[in-house]
Short mmCIF file of C-alpha atoms and ligand atoms in Angstrom, two decimals:
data_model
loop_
_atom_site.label_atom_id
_atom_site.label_comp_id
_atom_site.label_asym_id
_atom_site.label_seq_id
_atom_site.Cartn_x
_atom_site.Cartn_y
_atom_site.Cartn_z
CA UNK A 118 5.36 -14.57 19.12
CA UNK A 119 8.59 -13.11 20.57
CA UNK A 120 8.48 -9.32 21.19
CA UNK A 121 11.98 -8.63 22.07
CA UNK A 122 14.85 -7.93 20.06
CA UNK A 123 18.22 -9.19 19.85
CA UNK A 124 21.13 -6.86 20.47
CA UNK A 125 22.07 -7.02 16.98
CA UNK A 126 18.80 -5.70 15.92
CA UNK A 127 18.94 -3.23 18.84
CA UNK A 128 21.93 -1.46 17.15
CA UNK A 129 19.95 -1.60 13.75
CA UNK A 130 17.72 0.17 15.17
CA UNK A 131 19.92 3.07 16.76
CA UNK A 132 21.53 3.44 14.15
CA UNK A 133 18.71 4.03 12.00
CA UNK A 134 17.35 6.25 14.31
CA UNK A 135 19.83 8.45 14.17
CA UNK A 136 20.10 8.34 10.78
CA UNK A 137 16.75 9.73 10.38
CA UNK A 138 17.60 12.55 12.94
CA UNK A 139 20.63 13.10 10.96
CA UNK A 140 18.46 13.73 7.70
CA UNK A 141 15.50 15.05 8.45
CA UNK A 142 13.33 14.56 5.21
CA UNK A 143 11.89 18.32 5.47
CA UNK A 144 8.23 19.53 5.04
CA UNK A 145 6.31 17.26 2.30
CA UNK A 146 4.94 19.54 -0.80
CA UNK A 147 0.90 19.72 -0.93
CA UNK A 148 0.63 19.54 -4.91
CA UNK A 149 1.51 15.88 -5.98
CA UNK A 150 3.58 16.60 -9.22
CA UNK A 151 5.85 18.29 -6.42
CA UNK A 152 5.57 15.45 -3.84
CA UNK A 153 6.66 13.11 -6.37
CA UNK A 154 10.13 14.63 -7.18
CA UNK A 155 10.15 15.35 -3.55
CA UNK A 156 9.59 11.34 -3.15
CA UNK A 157 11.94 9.81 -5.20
CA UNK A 158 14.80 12.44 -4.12
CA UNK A 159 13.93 10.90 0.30
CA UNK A 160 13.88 7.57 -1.36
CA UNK A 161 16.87 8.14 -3.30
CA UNK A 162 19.06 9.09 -0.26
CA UNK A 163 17.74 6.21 1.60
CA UNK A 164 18.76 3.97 -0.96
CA UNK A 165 22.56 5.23 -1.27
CA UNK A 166 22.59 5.62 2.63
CA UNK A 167 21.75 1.18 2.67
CA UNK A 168 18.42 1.72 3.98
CA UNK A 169 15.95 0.46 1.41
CA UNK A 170 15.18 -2.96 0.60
CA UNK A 171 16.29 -4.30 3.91
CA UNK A 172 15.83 -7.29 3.63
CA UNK A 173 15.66 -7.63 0.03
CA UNK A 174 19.13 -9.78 -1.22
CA UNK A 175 22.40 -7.99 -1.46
CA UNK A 176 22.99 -9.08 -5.02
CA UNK A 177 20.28 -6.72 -6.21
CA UNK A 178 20.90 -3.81 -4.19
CA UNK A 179 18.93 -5.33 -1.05
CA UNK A 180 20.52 -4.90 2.40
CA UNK A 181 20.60 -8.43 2.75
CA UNK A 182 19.09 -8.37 6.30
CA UNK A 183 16.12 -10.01 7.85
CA UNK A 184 12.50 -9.45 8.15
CA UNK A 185 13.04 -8.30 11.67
CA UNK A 186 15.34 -5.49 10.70
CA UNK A 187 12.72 -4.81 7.93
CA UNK A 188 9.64 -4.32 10.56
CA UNK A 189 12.44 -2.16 12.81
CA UNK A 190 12.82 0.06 9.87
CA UNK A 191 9.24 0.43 8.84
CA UNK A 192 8.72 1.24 13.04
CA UNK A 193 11.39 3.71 13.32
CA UNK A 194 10.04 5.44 9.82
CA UNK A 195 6.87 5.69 11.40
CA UNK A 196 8.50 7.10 14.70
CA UNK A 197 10.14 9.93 12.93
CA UNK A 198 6.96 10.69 10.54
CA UNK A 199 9.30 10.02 7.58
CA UNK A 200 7.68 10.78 3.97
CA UNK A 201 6.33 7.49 2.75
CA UNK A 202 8.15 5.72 0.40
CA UNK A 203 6.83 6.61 -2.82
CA UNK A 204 7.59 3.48 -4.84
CA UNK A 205 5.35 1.54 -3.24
CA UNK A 206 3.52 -0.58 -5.93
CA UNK A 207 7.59 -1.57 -6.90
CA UNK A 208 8.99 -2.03 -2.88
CA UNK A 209 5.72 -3.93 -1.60
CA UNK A 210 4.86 -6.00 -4.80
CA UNK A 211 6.93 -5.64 -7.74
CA UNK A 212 10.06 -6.22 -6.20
CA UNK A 213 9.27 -9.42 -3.93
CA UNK A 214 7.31 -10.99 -6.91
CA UNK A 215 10.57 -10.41 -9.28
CA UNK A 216 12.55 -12.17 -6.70
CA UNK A 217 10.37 -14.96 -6.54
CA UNK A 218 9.08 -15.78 -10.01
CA UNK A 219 11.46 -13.35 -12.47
CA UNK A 220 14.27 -14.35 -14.13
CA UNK A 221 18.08 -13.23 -13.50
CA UNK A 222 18.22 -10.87 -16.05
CA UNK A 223 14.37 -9.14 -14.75
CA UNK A 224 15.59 -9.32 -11.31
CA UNK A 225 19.01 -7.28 -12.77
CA UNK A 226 17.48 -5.23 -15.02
CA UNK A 227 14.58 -3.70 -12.20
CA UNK A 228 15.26 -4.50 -8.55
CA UNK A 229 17.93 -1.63 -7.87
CA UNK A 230 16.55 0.91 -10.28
CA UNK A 231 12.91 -0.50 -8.01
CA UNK A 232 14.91 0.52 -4.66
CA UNK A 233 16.61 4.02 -5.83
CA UNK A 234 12.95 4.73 -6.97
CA UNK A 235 14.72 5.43 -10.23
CA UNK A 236 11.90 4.25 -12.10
CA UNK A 237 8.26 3.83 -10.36
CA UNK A 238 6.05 1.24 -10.50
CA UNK A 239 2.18 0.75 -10.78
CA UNK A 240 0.09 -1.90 -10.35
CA UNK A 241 -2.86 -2.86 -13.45
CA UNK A 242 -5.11 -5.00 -12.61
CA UNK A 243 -8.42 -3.40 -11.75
CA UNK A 244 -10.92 -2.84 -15.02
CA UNK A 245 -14.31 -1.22 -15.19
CA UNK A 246 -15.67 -4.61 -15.02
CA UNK A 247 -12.91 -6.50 -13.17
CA UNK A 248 -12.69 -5.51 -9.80
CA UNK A 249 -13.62 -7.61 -7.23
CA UNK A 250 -14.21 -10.24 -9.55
CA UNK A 251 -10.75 -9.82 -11.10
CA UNK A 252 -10.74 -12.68 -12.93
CA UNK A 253 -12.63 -11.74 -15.50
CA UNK A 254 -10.46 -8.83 -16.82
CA UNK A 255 -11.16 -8.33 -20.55
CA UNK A 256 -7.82 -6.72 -21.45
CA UNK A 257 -6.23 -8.38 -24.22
CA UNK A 258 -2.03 -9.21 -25.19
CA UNK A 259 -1.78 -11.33 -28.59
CA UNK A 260 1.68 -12.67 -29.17
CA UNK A 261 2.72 -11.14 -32.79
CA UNK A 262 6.74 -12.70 -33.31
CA UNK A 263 8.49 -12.08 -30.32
CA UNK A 264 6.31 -9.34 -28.62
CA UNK A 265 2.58 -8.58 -27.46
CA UNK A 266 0.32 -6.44 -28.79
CA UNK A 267 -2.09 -5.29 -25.84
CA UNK A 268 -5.70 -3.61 -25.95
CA UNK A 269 -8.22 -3.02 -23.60
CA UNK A 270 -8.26 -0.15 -20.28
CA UNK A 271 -7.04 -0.52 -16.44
CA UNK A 272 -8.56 1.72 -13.99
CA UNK A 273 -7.85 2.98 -10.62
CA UNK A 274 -4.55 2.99 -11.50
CA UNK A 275 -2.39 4.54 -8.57
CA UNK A 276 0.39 6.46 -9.41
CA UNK A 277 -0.24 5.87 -13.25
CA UNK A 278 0.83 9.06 -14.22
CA UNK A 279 4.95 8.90 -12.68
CA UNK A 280 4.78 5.13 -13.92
CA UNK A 281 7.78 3.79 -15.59
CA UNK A 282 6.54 0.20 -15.47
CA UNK A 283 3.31 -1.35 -14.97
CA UNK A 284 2.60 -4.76 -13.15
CA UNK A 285 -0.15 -5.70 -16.19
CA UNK A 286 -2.54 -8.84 -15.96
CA UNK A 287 -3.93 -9.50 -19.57
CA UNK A 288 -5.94 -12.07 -20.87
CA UNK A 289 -3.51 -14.00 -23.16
CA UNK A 290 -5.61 -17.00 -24.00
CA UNK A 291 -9.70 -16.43 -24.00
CA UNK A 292 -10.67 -19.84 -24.40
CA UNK A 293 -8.80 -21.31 -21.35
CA UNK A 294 -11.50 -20.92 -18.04
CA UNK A 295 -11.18 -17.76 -16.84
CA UNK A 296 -7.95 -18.60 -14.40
CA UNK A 297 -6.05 -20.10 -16.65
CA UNK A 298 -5.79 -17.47 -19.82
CA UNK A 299 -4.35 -14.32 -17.48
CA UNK A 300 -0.73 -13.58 -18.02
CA UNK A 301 1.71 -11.20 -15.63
CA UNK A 302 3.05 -8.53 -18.34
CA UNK A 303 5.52 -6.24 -17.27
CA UNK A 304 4.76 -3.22 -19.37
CA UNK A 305 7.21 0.23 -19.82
CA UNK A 306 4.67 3.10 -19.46
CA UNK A 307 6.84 5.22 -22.06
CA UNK A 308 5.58 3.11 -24.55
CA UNK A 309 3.47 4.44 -27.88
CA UNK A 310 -0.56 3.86 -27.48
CA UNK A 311 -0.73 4.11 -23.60
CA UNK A 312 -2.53 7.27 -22.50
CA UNK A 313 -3.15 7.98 -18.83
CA UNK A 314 -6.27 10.05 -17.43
CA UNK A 315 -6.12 11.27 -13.68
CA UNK A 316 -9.39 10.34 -11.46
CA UNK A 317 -10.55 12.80 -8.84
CA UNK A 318 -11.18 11.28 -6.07
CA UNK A 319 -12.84 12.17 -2.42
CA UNK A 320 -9.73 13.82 -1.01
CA UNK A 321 -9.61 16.38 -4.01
CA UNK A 322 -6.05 14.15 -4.81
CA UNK A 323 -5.41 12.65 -8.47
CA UNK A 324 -3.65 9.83 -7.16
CA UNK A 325 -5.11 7.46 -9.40
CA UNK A 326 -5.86 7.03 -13.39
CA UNK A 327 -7.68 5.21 -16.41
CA UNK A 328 -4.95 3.85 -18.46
CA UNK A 329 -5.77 2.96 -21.90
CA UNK A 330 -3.80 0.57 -24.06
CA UNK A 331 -4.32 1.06 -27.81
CA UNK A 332 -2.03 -1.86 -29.87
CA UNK A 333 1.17 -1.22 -27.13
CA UNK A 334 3.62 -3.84 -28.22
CA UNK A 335 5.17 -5.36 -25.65
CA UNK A 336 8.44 -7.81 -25.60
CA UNK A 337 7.68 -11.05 -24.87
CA UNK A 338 10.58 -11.40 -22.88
CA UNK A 339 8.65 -8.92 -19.89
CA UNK A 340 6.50 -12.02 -18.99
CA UNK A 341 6.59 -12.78 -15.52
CA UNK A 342 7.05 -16.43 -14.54
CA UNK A 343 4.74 -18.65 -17.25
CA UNK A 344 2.45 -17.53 -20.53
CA UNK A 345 -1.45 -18.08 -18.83
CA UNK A 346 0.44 -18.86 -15.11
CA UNK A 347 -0.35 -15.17 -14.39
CA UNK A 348 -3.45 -16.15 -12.01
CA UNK A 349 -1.18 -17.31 -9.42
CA UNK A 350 1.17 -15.01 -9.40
CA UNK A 351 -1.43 -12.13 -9.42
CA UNK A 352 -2.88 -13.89 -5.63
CA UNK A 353 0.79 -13.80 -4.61
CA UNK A 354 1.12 -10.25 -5.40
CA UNK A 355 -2.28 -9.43 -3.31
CA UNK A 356 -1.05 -11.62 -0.77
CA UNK A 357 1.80 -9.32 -0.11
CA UNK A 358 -0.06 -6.11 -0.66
CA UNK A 359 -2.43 -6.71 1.80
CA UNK A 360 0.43 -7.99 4.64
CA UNK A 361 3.03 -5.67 3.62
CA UNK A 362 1.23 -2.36 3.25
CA UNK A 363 -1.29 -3.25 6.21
CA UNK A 364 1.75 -3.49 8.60
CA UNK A 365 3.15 -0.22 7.46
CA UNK A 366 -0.44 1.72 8.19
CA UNK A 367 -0.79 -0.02 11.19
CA UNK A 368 2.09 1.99 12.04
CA UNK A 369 0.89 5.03 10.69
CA UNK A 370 -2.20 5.00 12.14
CA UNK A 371 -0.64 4.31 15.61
CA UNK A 372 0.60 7.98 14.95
CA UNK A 373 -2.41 9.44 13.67
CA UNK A 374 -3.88 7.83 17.08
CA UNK A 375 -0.81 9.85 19.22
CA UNK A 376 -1.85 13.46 17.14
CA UNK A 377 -5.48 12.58 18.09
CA UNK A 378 -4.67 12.82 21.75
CA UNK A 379 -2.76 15.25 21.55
CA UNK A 380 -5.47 17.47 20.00
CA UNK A 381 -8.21 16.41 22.35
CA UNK A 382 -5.90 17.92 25.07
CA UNK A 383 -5.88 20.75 22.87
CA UNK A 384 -9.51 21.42 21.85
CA UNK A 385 -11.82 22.60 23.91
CA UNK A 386 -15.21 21.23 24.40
CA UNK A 387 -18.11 23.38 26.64
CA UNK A 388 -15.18 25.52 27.64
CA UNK A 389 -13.05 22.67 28.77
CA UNK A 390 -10.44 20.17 27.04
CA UNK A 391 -12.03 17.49 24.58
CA UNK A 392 -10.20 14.72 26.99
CA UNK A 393 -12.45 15.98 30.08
CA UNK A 394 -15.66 14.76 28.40
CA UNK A 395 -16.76 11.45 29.52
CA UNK A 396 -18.26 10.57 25.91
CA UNK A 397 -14.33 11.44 24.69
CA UNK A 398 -12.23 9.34 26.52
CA UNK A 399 -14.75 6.41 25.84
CA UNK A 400 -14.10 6.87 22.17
CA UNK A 401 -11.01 7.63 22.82
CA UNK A 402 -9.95 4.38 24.63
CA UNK A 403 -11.47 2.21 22.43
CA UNK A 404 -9.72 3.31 19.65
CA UNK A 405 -6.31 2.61 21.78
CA UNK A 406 -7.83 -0.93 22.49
CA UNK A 407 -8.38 -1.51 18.76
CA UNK A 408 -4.74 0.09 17.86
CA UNK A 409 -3.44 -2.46 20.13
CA UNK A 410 -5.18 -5.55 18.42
CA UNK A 411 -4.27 -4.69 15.43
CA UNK A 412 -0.79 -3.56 16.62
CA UNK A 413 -0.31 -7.55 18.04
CA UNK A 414 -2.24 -9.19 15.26
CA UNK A 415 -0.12 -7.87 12.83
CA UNK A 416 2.96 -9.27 14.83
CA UNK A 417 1.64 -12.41 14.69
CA UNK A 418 1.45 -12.26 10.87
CA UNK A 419 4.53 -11.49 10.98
CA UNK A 420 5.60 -14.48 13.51
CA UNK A 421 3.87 -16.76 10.86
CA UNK A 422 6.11 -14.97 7.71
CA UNK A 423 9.12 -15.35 9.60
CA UNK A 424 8.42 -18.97 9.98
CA UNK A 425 6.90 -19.84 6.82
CA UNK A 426 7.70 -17.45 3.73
CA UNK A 427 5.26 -15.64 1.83
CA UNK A 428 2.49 -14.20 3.71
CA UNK A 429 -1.03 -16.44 3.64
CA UNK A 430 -4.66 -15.31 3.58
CA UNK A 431 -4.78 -14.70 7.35
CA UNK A 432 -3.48 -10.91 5.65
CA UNK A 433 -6.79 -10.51 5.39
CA UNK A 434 -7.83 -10.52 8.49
CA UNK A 435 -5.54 -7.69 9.05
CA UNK A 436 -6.45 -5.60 5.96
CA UNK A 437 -9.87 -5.53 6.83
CA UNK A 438 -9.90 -5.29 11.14
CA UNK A 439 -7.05 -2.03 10.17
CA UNK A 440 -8.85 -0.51 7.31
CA UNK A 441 -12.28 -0.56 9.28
CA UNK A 442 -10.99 0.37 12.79
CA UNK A 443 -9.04 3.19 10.98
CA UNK A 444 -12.14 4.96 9.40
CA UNK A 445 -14.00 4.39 13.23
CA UNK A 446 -10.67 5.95 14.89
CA UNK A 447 -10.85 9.13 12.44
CA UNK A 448 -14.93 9.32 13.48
CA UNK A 449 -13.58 10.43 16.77
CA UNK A 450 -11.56 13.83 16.02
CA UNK A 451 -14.59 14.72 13.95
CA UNK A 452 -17.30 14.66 16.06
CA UNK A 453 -15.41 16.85 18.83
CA UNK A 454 -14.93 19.24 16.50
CA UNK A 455 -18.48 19.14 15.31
CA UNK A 456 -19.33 21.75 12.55
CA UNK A 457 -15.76 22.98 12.05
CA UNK A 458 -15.03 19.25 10.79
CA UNK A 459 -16.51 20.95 7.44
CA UNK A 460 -14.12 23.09 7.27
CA UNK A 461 -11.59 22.67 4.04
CA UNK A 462 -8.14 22.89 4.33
CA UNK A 463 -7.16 26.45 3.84
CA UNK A 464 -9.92 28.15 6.13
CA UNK A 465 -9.35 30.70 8.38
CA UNK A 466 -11.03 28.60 11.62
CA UNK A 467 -10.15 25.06 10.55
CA UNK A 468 -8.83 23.16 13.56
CA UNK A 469 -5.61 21.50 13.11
CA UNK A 470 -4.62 22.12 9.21
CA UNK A 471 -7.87 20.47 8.50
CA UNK A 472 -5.81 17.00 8.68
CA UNK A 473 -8.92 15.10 10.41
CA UNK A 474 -11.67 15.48 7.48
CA UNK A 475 -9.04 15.24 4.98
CA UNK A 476 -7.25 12.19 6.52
CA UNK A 477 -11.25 10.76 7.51
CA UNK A 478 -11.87 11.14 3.44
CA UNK A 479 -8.81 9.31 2.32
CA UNK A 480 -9.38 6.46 4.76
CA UNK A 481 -12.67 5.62 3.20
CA UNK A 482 -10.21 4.01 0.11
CA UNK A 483 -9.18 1.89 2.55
CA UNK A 484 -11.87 -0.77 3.06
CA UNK A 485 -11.93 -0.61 -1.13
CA UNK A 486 -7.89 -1.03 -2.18
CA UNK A 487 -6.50 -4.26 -2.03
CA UNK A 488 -9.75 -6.03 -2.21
CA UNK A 489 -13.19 -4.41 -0.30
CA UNK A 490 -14.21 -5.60 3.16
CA UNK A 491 -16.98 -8.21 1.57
CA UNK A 492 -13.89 -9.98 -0.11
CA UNK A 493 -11.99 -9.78 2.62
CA UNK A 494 -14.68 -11.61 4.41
CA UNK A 495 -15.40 -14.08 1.72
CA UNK A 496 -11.48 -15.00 1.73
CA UNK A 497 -11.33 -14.89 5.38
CA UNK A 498 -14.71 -17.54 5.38
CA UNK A 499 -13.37 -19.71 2.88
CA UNK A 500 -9.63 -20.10 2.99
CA UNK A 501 -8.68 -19.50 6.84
CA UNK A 502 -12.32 -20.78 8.05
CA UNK A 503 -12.59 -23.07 5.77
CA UNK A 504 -16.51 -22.52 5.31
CA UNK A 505 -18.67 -23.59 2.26
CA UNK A 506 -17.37 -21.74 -0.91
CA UNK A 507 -19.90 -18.41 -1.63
CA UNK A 508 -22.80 -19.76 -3.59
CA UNK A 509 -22.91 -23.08 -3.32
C1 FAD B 694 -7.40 4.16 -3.02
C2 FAD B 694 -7.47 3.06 -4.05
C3 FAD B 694 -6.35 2.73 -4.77
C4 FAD B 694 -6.41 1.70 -5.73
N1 FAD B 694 -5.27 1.43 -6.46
C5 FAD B 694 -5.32 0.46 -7.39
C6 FAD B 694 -4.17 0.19 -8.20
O1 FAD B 694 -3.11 0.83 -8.07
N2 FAD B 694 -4.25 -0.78 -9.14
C7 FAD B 694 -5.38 -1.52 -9.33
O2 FAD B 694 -5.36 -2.41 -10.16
N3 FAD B 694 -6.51 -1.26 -8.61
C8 FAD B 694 -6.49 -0.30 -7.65
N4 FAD B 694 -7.63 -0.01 -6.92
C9 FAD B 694 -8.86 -0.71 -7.26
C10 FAD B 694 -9.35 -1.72 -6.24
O3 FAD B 694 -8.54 -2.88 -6.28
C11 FAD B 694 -10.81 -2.04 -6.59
O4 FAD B 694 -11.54 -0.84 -6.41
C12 FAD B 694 -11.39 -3.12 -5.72
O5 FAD B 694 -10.80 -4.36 -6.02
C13 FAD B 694 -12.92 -3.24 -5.88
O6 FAD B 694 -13.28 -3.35 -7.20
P1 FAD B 694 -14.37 -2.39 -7.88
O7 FAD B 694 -14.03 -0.97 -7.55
O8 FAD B 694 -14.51 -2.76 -9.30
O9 FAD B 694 -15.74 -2.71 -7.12
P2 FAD B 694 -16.73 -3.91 -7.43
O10 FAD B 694 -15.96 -5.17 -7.55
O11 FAD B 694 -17.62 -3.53 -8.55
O12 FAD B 694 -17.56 -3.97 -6.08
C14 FAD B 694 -18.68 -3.09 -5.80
C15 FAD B 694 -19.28 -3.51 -4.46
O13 FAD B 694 -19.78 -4.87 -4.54
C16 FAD B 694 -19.21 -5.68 -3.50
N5 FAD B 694 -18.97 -7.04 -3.99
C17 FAD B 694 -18.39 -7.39 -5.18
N6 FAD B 694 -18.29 -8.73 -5.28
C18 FAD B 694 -18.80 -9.25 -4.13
C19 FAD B 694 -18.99 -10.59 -3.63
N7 FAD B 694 -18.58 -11.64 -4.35
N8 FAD B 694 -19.54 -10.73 -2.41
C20 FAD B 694 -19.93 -9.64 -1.67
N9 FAD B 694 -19.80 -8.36 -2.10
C21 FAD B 694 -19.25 -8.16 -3.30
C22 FAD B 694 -17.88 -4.98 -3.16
O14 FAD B 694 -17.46 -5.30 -1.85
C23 FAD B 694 -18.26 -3.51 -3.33
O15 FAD B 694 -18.89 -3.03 -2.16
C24 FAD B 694 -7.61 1.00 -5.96
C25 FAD B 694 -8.76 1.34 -5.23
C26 FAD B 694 -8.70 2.36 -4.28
C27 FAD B 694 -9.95 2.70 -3.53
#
């Protein structure tokens, strides 16, 4: 692994950097239907300003740089505590499976309109019974001429409900074993018989949905890569969820780490700062330590990418060291604030904005998205171990 930068990417970087002081996104809208015009206006101007889809190729509206220049931007949006990037399910896995299994005209028709966050994208593949054990997802697409007709429901749905296009898997041939009948569908949300419900979750957000399909034609022409290859494709698209979006939190959570000293200085425990307790700093180091680890561990992913294209299942080892370490690292601020940590968000006393429990309840998602922790373990057993495969 080689940590330091070439002078090249140096000047990426300051340039960037003072980009972002340049345009300062502004303060982020609480209620969501607000953050998401809010989102696709930041990632709009990013786009038009060259700065989205770094290394994504120039042909389709990509900067045309490397990987390195796309960590350095992902750092230096973390830096500036930039808005996310709200076309996530399109930037971290619809675009870089379109570029490696669409064909010219998918990759022409979505990749730009993808990076202006013209249209958003979701991802559905999780059903009631077809989590985990995605494979056996029961929602059906019959070929009828030249289109689809798909039935069944997705669930957990994020971002469902500002969808233009959904990344669908659907069972196109029942008989085949379970693997070998899924197809990648892309579907347009705007189409007749879809209806979206929002899901409350633990955070009081709607981010997610049920989406039902009720006979939604589809073109057949919005398969991705083979009829019944979909399987594949689907692992690929996990693959770079769990590296892609596991480096950017790693980031985030770096920062979340920085406001958590800060506050300890801040809050005062038996009539002195949170940092003077010796119970404290203890927590308070070892969630540095495990910020680091993660911090180099995801470099070294990233090491491997550079050298060998697509990310592998070592992603997740990251996904589940991050997503576990990050729920221990937002235990801390909450105990030193003791009962106030009950506090909601617009009390009187709450401590900080109330970001800790709210930011403590949305992290518990985190060892469930992308795959729960006993997956993660399972893959990380059988594929980078190379252990027995789970019952047998
Ligand atoms: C914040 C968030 C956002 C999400 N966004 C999306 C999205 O946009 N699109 C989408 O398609 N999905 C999304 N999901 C769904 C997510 O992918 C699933 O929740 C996840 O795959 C687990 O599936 P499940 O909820 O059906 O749980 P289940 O698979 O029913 O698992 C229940 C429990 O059993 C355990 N378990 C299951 N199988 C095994 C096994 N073989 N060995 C050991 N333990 C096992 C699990 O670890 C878990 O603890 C999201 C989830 C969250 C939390």
């Amino acid at each position: 692994m080689d940590l330091s930068y070439s002078a090249d990417e140096e000047g990426f970087r300051a340039e960037l950097r003072q980009w972002l002081r340049d345009n300062p996104a502004g303060p982020e809208p609480e209620r969501l239907d607000e953050w998401v015009a809010y989102g696709k206006a930041w990632q709009g101007k990013l786009f038009k300003a060259g700065w989205c889809g770094i290394a994504w190729p120039k042909e389709y509206g990509g900067r045309g740089a490397t990987l390195i220049e796309q960590t350095i931007f992902q750092e230096e949006m973390a830096r500036a505590k930039a808005p996310m990037l709200i076309n996530l399910a399109g930037l971290t896995m619809g675009g870089p499976v379109l570029i490696a299994h669409g064909t010219e005209e998918q990759k022409h028709r979505h990749l730009k309109r993808i990076l202006a966050a013209d249209e958003i994208w979701c991802q559905g593949f999780s059903e009631p019974n077809a989590g985990s054990d995605l494979a056996s997802l029961k929602t059906r697409a019959v070929l009828d001429g030249d289109s689809f007709i798909v039935t069944g429901q997705k669930v957990w749905t994020s971002f469902a409900r500002y969808a233009d296009w959904c990344m669908l898997l659907v069972r196109t041939d029942p008989e085949a074993p379970k693997h070998k009948g899924i197809t990648f569908l892309l579907v347009d949300m705007h189409s007749p018989g879809i209806t979206v419900r929002p899901l409350k979750q633990i955070s009081g957000e709607e981010d997610f949905n049920e989406v039902f399909f009720e006979d939604v034609r589809v073109p057949r022409s919005n398969v991705i890569g083979e009829l019944n290859g979909g399987w594949e494709i689907a692992i690929t698209t996990l693959m770079h969820e769990r590296a892609t979006l596991t480096f950017t939190r790693q980031l985030q959570s770096r920062t979340a780490l920085t406001d958590m000293l800060s506050f300890a200085r801040r809050w005062q425990l038996n009539g002195m700062p949170a940092t003077q307790s010796r119970l404290v700093r203890q927590q308070l180091a070892q969630a540095w330590v495990e910020s680091e680890v993660i911090k180099f561990t995801a470099y070294r992913s990233l090491t491997k990418t550079l050298r060998g294209g697509i990310p592998g299942p070592e992603g997740s080892m990251e996904k589940l060291f991050w997503s576990e370490m990050y729920q221990r690292m937002l235990d801390v601020p909450l105990a030193m604030q003791g009962p106030y940590s009950q506090l909601v968000k617009d009390s009187a006393h709450v401590p900080d904005g109330g970001q800790w429990p709210h930011l403590m309840l949305y992290s518990r998602g985190r060892t469930i998205a992308a795959g729960s922790s006993e997956i993660q373990r399972n893959i990380i057993a059988e594929r980078v171990l190379h252990l027995p495969r789970e019952g047998k």
